[in-house]
């Protein structure tokens, strides 16, 4: 009986740890920006893609169509999107460290 309780408790904790990022990611969308934000900090730049951070958001400047994925530090997907050329911003569900991945490179950003 103790083993069953321990298993159920472990499953409940795992579910609680995994749920927030997936729920928070739902409904979040990249928004195209008309102008660049002057308060943004460059986190990484390669080829035709520049990743910037600003309080509570990740900004992507790209001159080409790019597939971009954002993960939590625990590996949970927050966003997976193909962005057309331009400046795009994604409001993050929470402050923290995220992994930004494109076909060419991967970087770590703090928001």
PDB file of C-alpha atoms in Angstrom:
ATOM      1  CA  UNK A   1       0.000   0.000   0.000  1.00  0.00           C
ATOM      2  CA  UNK A   2       2.865   2.397   0.806  1.00  0.00           C
ATOM      3  CA  UNK A   3       4.431   1.708  -2.571  1.00  0.00           C
ATOM      4  CA  UNK A   4       1.167   2.531  -4.365  1.00  0.00           C
ATOM      5  CA  UNK A   5       0.848   5.807  -2.431  1.00  0.00           C
ATOM      6  CA  UNK A   6       4.437   6.693  -3.269  1.00  0.00           C
ATOM      7  CA  UNK A   7       3.876   5.970  -6.967  1.00  0.00           C
ATOM      8  CA  UNK A   8       0.679   8.043  -7.041  1.00  0.00           C
ATOM      9  CA  UNK A   9       2.384  10.915  -5.235  1.00  0.00           C
ATOM     10  CA  UNK A  10       5.301  10.812  -7.683  1.00  0.00           C
ATOM     11  CA  UNK A  11       2.921  10.860 -10.655  1.00  0.00           C
ATOM     12  CA  UNK A  12       0.983  13.781  -9.162  1.00  0.00           C
ATOM     13  CA  UNK A  13       4.169  15.808  -8.624  1.00  0.00           C
ATOM     14  CA  UNK A  14       5.405  15.046 -12.148  1.00  0.00           C
ATOM     15  CA  UNK A  15       2.064  16.152 -13.590  1.00  0.00           C
ATOM     16  CA  UNK A  16       2.166  19.420 -11.654  1.00  0.00           C
ATOM     17  CA  UNK A  17       5.717  20.135 -12.794  1.00  0.00           C
ATOM     18  CA  UNK A  18       4.943  19.487 -16.455  1.00  0.00           C
ATOM     19  CA  UNK A  19       1.553  21.158 -16.763  1.00  0.00           C
ATOM     20  CA  UNK A  20       2.232  24.889 -16.275  1.00  0.00           C
ATOM     21  CA  UNK A  21       4.541  25.422 -19.255  1.00  0.00           C
ATOM     22  CA  UNK A  22       2.278  23.554 -21.639  1.00  0.00           C
ATOM     23  CA  UNK A  23      -0.803  25.392 -20.398  1.00  0.00           C
ATOM     24  CA  UNK A  24       0.922  28.747 -20.478  1.00  0.00           C
ATOM     25  CA  UNK A  25       2.225  28.145 -23.980  1.00  0.00           C
ATOM     26  CA  UNK A  26      -1.302  27.640 -25.278  1.00  0.00           C
ATOM     27  CA  UNK A  27      -2.647  30.856 -26.705  1.00  0.00           C
ATOM     28  CA  UNK A  28       0.746  32.564 -26.848  1.00  0.00           C
ATOM     29  CA  UNK A  29       1.545  33.898 -30.272  1.00  0.00           C
ATOM     30  CA  UNK A  30       4.406  35.697 -31.921  1.00  0.00           C
ATOM     31  CA  UNK A  31       3.518  39.301 -32.690  1.00  0.00           C
ATOM     32  CA  UNK A  32       5.136  41.157 -35.560  1.00  0.00           C
ATOM     33  CA  UNK A  33       6.722  44.428 -34.466  1.00  0.00           C
ATOM     34  CA  UNK A  34       6.764  47.525 -36.647  1.00  0.00           C
ATOM     35  CA  UNK A  35       9.921  48.936 -35.087  1.00  0.00           C
ATOM     36  CA  UNK A  36      12.837  47.663 -33.053  1.00  0.00           C
ATOM     37  CA  UNK A  37      12.858  48.191 -29.303  1.00  0.00           C
ATOM     38  CA  UNK A  38      15.744  50.307 -28.096  1.00  0.00           C
ATOM     39  CA  UNK A  39      15.729  48.663 -24.647  1.00  0.00           C
ATOM     40  CA  UNK A  40      16.319  45.148 -26.039  1.00  0.00           C
ATOM     41  CA  UNK A  41      19.601  43.327 -25.330  1.00  0.00           C
ATOM     42  CA  UNK A  42      21.200  41.139 -28.008  1.00  0.00           C
ATOM     43  CA  UNK A  43      21.543  37.558 -26.762  1.00  0.00           C
ATOM     44  CA  UNK A  44      22.821  35.911 -29.962  1.00  0.00           C
ATOM     45  CA  UNK A  45      23.348  36.617 -33.646  1.00  0.00           C
ATOM     46  CA  UNK A  46      24.113  34.227 -36.493  1.00  0.00           C
ATOM     47  CA  UNK A  47      23.611  34.272 -40.251  1.00  0.00           C
ATOM     48  CA  UNK A  48      20.379  36.194 -40.874  1.00  0.00           C
ATOM     49  CA  UNK A  49      18.886  35.799 -37.364  1.00  0.00           C
ATOM     50  CA  UNK A  50      19.308  37.949 -34.253  1.00  0.00           C
ATOM     51  CA  UNK A  51      17.860  36.966 -30.860  1.00  0.00           C
ATOM     52  CA  UNK A  52      17.188  39.736 -28.346  1.00  0.00           C
ATOM     53  CA  UNK A  53      15.601  39.843 -24.928  1.00  0.00           C
ATOM     54  CA  UNK A  54      13.582  42.523 -23.271  1.00  0.00           C
ATOM     55  CA  UNK A  55      11.737  42.438 -19.983  1.00  0.00           C
ATOM     56  CA  UNK A  56       9.382  39.449 -20.216  1.00  0.00           C
ATOM     57  CA  UNK A  57       9.839  38.765 -23.935  1.00  0.00           C
ATOM     58  CA  UNK A  58      12.057  37.268 -26.620  1.00  0.00           C
ATOM     59  CA  UNK A  59      12.521  39.231 -29.845  1.00  0.00           C
ATOM     60  CA  UNK A  60      13.679  37.705 -33.132  1.00  0.00           C
ATOM     61  CA  UNK A  61      14.963  39.836 -36.024  1.00  0.00           C
ATOM     62  CA  UNK A  62      15.279  37.829 -39.220  1.00  0.00           C
ATOM     63  CA  UNK A  63      15.935  38.594 -42.874  1.00  0.00           C
ATOM     64  CA  UNK A  64      14.832  35.113 -43.969  1.00  0.00           C
ATOM     65  CA  UNK A  65      12.035  32.688 -43.158  1.00  0.00           C
ATOM     66  CA  UNK A  66      13.118  30.772 -40.041  1.00  0.00           C
ATOM     67  CA  UNK A  67      11.787  27.864 -37.960  1.00  0.00           C
ATOM     68  CA  UNK A  68      12.220  28.754 -34.287  1.00  0.00           C
ATOM     69  CA  UNK A  69      11.584  26.702 -31.167  1.00  0.00           C
ATOM     70  CA  UNK A  70      11.601  27.956 -27.582  1.00  0.00           C
ATOM     71  CA  UNK A  71      12.076  25.514 -24.693  1.00  0.00           C
ATOM     72  CA  UNK A  72      12.102  25.905 -20.930  1.00  0.00           C
ATOM     73  CA  UNK A  73      15.339  24.969 -19.210  1.00  0.00           C
ATOM     74  CA  UNK A  74      13.619  21.647 -18.364  1.00  0.00           C
ATOM     75  CA  UNK A  75      13.085  20.920 -22.069  1.00  0.00           C
ATOM     76  CA  UNK A  76       9.363  21.686 -22.266  1.00  0.00           C
ATOM     77  CA  UNK A  77       8.326  23.334 -25.529  1.00  0.00           C
ATOM     78  CA  UNK A  78       6.956  26.851 -25.127  1.00  0.00           C
ATOM     79  CA  UNK A  79       6.694  27.776 -28.808  1.00  0.00           C
ATOM     80  CA  UNK A  80       7.386  26.243 -32.210  1.00  0.00           C
ATOM     81  CA  UNK A  81       6.778  28.571 -35.126  1.00  0.00           C
ATOM     82  CA  UNK A  82       7.972  29.446 -38.612  1.00  0.00           C
ATOM     83  CA  UNK A  83       8.578  33.190 -38.766  1.00  0.00           C
ATOM     84  CA  UNK A  84       8.663  35.205 -41.975  1.00  0.00           C
ATOM     85  CA  UNK A  85      11.255  37.976 -42.399  1.00  0.00           C
ATOM     86  CA  UNK A  86      10.805  40.833 -39.950  1.00  0.00           C
ATOM     87  CA  UNK A  87      10.903  41.585 -36.242  1.00  0.00           C
ATOM     88  CA  UNK A  88       8.854  39.285 -34.005  1.00  0.00           C
ATOM     89  CA  UNK A  89       8.169  39.305 -30.266  1.00  0.00           C
ATOM     90  CA  UNK A  90       6.917  36.535 -27.974  1.00  0.00           C
ATOM     91  CA  UNK A  91       5.756  37.374 -24.446  1.00  0.00           C
ATOM     92  CA  UNK A  92       7.083  34.653 -22.174  1.00  0.00           C
ATOM     93  CA  UNK A  93       4.852  32.880 -19.635  1.00  0.00           C
ATOM     94  CA  UNK A  94       7.323  33.494 -16.798  1.00  0.00           C
ATOM     95  CA  UNK A  95      10.727  35.011 -16.119  1.00  0.00           C
ATOM     96  CA  UNK A  96      13.518  32.492 -16.381  1.00  0.00           C
ATOM     97  CA  UNK A  97      16.054  30.840 -18.652  1.00  0.00           C
ATOM     98  CA  UNK A  98      14.928  29.559 -22.043  1.00  0.00           C
ATOM     99  CA  UNK A  99      16.574  27.690 -24.906  1.00  0.00           C
ATOM    100  CA  UNK A 100      16.085  29.222 -28.375  1.00  0.00           C
ATOM    101  CA  UNK A 101      16.708  26.865 -31.279  1.00  0.00           C
ATOM    102  CA  UNK A 102      16.782  27.394 -35.045  1.00  0.00           C
ATOM    103  CA  UNK A 103      18.027  25.110 -37.809  1.00  0.00           C
ATOM    104  CA  UNK A 104      21.467  26.755 -37.640  1.00  0.00           C
ATOM    105  CA  UNK A 105      22.088  27.355 -33.953  1.00  0.00           C
ATOM    106  CA  UNK A 106      20.930  27.087 -30.359  1.00  0.00           C
ATOM    107  CA  UNK A 107      21.344  29.658 -27.601  1.00  0.00           C
ATOM    108  CA  UNK A 108      20.346  30.189 -23.998  1.00  0.00           C
ATOM    109  CA  UNK A 109      18.544  33.396 -22.997  1.00  0.00           C
ATOM    110  CA  UNK A 110      17.412  34.857 -19.693  1.00  0.00           C
ATOM    111  CA  UNK A 111      14.120  36.730 -19.682  1.00  0.00           C
TER     112      UNK A 111
END
